[in-house]
Structures are given as C-alpha cells and as structure tokens.
Short mmCIF file of C-alpha atoms in Angstrom, two decimals:
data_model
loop_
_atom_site.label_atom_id
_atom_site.label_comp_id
_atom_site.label_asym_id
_atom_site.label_seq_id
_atom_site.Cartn_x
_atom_site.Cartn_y
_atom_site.Cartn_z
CA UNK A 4 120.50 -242.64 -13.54
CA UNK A 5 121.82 -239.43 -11.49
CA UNK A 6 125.38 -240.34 -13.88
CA UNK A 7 123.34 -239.96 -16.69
CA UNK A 8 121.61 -236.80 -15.73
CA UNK A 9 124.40 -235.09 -14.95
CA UNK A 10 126.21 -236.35 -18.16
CA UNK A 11 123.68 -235.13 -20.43
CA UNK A 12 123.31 -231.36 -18.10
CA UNK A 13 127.21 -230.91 -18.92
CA UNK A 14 126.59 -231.97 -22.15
CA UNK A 15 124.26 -228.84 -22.75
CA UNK A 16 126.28 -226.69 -20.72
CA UNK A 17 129.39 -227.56 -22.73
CA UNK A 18 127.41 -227.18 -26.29
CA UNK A 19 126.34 -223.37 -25.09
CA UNK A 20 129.29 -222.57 -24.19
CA UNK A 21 131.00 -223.39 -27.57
CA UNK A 22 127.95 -221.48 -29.75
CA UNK A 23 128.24 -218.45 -27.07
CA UNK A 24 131.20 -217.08 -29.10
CA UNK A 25 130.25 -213.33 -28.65
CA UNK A 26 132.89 -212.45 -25.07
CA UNK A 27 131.13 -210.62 -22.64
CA UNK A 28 133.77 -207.55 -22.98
CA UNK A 29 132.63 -207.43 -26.14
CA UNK A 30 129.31 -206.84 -25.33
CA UNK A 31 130.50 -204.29 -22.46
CA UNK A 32 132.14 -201.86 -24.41
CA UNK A 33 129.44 -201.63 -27.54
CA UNK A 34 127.17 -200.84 -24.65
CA UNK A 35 129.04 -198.19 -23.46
CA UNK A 36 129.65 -197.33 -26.83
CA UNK A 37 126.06 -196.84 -27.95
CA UNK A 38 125.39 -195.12 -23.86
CA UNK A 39 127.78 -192.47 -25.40
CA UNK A 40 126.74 -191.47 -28.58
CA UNK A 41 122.87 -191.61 -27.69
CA UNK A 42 121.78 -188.12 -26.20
CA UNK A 43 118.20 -186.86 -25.23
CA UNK A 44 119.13 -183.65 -27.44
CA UNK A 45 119.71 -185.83 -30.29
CA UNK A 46 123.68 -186.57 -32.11
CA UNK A 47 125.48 -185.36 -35.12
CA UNK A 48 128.15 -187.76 -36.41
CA UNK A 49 130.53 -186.61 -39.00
CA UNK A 50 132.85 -188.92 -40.81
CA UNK A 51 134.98 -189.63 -44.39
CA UNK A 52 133.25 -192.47 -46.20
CA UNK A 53 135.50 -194.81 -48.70
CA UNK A 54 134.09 -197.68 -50.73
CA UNK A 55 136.06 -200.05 -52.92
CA UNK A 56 134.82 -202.83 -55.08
CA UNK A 57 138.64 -205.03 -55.66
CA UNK A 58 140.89 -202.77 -57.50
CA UNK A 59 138.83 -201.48 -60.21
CA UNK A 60 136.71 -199.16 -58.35
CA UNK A 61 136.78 -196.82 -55.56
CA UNK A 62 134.78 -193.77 -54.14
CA UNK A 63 135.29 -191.24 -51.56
CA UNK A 64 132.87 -188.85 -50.22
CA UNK A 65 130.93 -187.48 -46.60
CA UNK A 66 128.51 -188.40 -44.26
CA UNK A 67 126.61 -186.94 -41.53
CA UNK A 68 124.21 -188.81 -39.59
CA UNK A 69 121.72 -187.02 -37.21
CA UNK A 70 119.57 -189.22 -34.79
CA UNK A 71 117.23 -188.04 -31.81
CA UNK A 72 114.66 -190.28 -29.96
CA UNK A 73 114.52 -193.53 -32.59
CA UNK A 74 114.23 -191.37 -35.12
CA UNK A 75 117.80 -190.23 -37.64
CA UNK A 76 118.19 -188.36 -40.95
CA UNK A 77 121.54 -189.36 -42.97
CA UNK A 78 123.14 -186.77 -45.87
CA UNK A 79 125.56 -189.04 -47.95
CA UNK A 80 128.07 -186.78 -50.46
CA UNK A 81 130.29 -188.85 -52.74
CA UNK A 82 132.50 -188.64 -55.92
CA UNK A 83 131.49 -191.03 -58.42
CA UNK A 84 133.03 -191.63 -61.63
CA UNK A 85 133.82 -187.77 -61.42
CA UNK A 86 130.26 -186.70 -60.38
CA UNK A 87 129.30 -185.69 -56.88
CA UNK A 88 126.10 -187.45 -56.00
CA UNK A 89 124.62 -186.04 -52.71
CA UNK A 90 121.85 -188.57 -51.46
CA UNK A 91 119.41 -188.16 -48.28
CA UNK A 92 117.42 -190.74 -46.14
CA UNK A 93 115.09 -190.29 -43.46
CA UNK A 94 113.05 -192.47 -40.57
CA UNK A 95 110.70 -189.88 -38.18
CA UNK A 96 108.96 -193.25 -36.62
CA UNK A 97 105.91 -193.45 -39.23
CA UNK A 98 107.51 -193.31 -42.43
CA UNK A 99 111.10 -193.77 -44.10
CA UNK A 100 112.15 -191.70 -47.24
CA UNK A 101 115.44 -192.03 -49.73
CA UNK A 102 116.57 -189.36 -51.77
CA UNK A 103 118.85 -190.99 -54.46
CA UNK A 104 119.42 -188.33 -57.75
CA UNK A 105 119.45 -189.06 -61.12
CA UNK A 106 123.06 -189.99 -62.79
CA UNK A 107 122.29 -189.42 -66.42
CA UNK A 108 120.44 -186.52 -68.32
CA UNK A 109 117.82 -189.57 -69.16
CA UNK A 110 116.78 -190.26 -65.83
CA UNK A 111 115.08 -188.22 -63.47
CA UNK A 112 115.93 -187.65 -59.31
CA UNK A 113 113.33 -190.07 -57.11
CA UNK A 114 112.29 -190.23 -53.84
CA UNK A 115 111.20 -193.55 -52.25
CA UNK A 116 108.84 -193.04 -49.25
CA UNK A 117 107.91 -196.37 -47.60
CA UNK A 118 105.05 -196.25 -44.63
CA UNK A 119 106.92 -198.24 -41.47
CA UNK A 120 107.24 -197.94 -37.61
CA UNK A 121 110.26 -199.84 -37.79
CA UNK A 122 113.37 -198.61 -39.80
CA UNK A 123 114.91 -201.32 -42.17
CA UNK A 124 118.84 -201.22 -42.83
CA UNK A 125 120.66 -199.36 -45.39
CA UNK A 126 124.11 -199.47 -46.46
CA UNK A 127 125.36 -196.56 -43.99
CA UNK A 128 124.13 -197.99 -41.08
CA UNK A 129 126.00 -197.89 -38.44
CA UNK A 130 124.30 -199.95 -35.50
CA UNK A 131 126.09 -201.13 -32.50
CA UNK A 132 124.45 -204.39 -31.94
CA UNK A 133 126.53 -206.62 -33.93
CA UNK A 134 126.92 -208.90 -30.76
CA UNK A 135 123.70 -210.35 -31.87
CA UNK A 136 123.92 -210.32 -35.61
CA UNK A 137 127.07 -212.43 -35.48
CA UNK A 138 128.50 -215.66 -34.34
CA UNK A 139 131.91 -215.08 -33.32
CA UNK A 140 134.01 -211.35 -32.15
CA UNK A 141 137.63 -210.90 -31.10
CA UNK A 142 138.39 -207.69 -29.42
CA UNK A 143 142.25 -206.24 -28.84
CA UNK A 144 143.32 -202.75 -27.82
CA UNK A 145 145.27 -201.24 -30.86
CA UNK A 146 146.98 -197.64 -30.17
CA UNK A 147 144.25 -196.17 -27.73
CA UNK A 148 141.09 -198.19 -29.42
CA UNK A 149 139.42 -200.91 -28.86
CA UNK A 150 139.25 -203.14 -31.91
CA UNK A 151 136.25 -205.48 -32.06
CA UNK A 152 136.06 -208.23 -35.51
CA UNK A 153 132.78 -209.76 -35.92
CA UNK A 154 132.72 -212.80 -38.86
CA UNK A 155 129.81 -215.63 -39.18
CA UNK A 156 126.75 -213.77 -39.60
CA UNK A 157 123.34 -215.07 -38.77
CA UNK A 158 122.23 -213.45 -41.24
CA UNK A 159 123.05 -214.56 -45.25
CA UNK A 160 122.89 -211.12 -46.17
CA UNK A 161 124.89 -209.20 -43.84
CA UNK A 162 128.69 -208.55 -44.16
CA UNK A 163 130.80 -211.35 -43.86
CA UNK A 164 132.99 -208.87 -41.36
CA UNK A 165 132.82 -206.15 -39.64
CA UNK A 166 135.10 -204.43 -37.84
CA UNK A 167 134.72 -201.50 -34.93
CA UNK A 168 137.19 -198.93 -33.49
CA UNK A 169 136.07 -197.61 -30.55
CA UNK A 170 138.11 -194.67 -28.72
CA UNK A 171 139.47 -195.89 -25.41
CA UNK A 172 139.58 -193.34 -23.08
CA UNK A 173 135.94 -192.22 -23.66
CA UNK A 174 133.86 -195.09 -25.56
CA UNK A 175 132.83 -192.95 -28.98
CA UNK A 176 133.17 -194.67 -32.20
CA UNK A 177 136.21 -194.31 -34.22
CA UNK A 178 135.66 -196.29 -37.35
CA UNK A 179 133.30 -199.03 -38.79
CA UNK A 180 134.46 -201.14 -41.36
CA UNK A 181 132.34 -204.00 -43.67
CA UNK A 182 133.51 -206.43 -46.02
CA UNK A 183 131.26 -208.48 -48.41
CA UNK A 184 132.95 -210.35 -50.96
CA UNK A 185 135.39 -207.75 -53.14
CA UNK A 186 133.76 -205.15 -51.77
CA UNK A 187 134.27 -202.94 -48.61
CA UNK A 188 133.35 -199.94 -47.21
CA UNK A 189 134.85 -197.73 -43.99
CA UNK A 190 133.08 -194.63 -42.32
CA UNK A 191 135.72 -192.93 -39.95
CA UNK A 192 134.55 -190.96 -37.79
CA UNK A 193 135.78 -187.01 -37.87
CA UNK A 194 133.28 -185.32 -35.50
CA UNK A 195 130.30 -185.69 -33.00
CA UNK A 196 128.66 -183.31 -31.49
CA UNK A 197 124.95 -183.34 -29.72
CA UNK A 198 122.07 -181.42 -30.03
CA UNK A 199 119.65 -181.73 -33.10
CA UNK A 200 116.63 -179.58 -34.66
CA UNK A 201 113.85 -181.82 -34.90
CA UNK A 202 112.55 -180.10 -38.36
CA UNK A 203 115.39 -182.32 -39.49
CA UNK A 204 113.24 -185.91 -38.96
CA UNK A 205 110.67 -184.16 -41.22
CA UNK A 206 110.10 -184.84 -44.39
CA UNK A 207 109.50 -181.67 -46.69
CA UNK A 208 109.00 -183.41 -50.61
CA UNK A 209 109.13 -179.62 -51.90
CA UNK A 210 112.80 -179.89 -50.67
CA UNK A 211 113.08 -182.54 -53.74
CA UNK A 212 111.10 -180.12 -56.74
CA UNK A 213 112.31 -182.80 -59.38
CA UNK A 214 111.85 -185.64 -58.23
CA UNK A 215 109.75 -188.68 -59.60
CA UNK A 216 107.61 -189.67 -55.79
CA UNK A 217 107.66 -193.54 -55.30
CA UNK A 218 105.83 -194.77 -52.56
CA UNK A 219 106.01 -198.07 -51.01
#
C-alpha cells in the first residue's frame, strides 16, 4: 500500500512539474522589471510603435504611457494610410475613457467612457505578468538584454507570442513584441523618466469639443 502511495505522490509531483513550464528566472527578472519602472511619483514611458498585418500593411507612429498609483493615461500617434491619427485612453480607478477620432469627413470623433474599478486590456498594453497568462517562456541573454518568449496562452484571445527585452544591467524594459496570426506589433522603448501630474488621470470631455460621448 505505502508502494502505491508513494507511486501515485510522484506521479503528481512529476505531472506539475511538466505543466510548470514558466522557469523561475523568468519570473525573477519581470519582477524586477516591473520593481523598476513602478515609482510612487508616477512613470513616463516613451517608445516607437510599428504594426504590420503580412506584407500588405504597415504603420508607424508614438506612444507615451503615463501611470501613477493603478491608475495610467496612454497618447497613441500613428501614420495611417497617410493620415496621422492621434488617439487617447484613460483608467483614474472609477472609470476608463478612449479617445479614437474620426477617419473620414462622414464620421464624427467619439469618446467611449465605460464605469469600472478594474481596467480591461487594450492593444498597447504593456503588462509584465505574462508568467501567468502563458504556458511555456524561454529566456536567453542577447547583447546586454534579457530576452524572454512566451507561446501557449491560457487565454484564446491573447497573442500567440510575446516577446520581452529587458535591459541587463538595470532591469527597464527595452522592447515588447506580440504576434497574432499575420499580424504583429513592437513598442521599443526610447525613454522613461518618473514623475507624473496627476491632472493627467483626469478626464476633461471639453478636451474632446467634437466628439460623439458613448458611455458604457
């Protein structure tokens, strides 16, 4: 009977340690990763953005992500189809708001405001806890960075990769890159600096004159 037990206990064992695909270094250095760019005075990210769907389409543009306390504000500038479209979102722990402008002389500019202690993803997101939104990470140092891969989601409808750069010699994010089919997207990292106005994580709608008001 004891044969058995113990049988069936490494059995268990063995079948956790094959699922627990995530290393622990892994894990280590996103922590230290997130430690860094998180500051009591709040962070300013800047970074190039480039999106590509295949080879017939691509898109460059900015981004500049401000975050203080739980709470973040995100300006988005890109070139589309020779247009500049500058878009705005916004989480200050009660609400969330996007900005998105109109891309015709037909439509008009809206502004989504959805009532939520709890901010839901978007497609700029750059969170650092992909150690437990995916199955399986390798991690190798590559000319001063640490190079993490994440594939398998848990979730259907996240990436089917992602992959993070993180400096070396002082833990800040270098890159982020996603994958999803034929498209992909990468957000490298230029600038951060710390130290945030909090008028920023409030949401003015007279900053948006024309815009239709949709609220969620």
């Amino acid at each position: 009977m004891r044969t058995r037990n113990l049988a069936v206990v490494m059995a268990m064992f063995i079948s956790l340690a094959l699922h627990a695909q995530i290393p622990q270094e892994v894990t280590d250095v996103l922590k230290k990763c997130t430690e860094k760019m998180e500051n009591v005075k709040g962070m300013k990210m800047e970074a190039d953005l480039n999106m590509r769907m295949a080879l017939v389409f691509s898109m460059n543009g900015k981004i500049t992500v401000y975050s203080k306390g739980g709470k973040s504000f995100v300006k988005t500038s890109v070139k589309v189809f020779g247009q500049i479209a500058d878009t705005e979102s916004g989480f200050d722990g009660t609400q969330q708001w996007t900005f998105i402008p109109k891309t015709s002389k037909e439509e008009s500019d809206t502004l989504k405001i959805k009532k939520t202690d709890k901010k839901s993803k978007e497609d700029f997101d750059m969170t650092l806890d992909m150690d437990k939104e995916y199955k399986k990470a390798k991690m190798r140092v590559k000319k001063g960075k640490y190079e993490i891969t994440f594939t398998e989601p848990k979730n259907d409808h996240d990436p089917k990769k992602t992959v993070v750069l993180i400096n070396q010699n002082d833990y800040s994010l270098y890159q982020f890159q996603v994958k999803m089919g034929v498209a992909s997207a990468k957000i490298t990292v230029n600038r951060i600096s710390y130290g945030v106005n909090d008028d920023l994580f409030v949401l003015d709608t007279k900053k948006y004159p024309n815009a239709v008001i949709v609220r969620e």
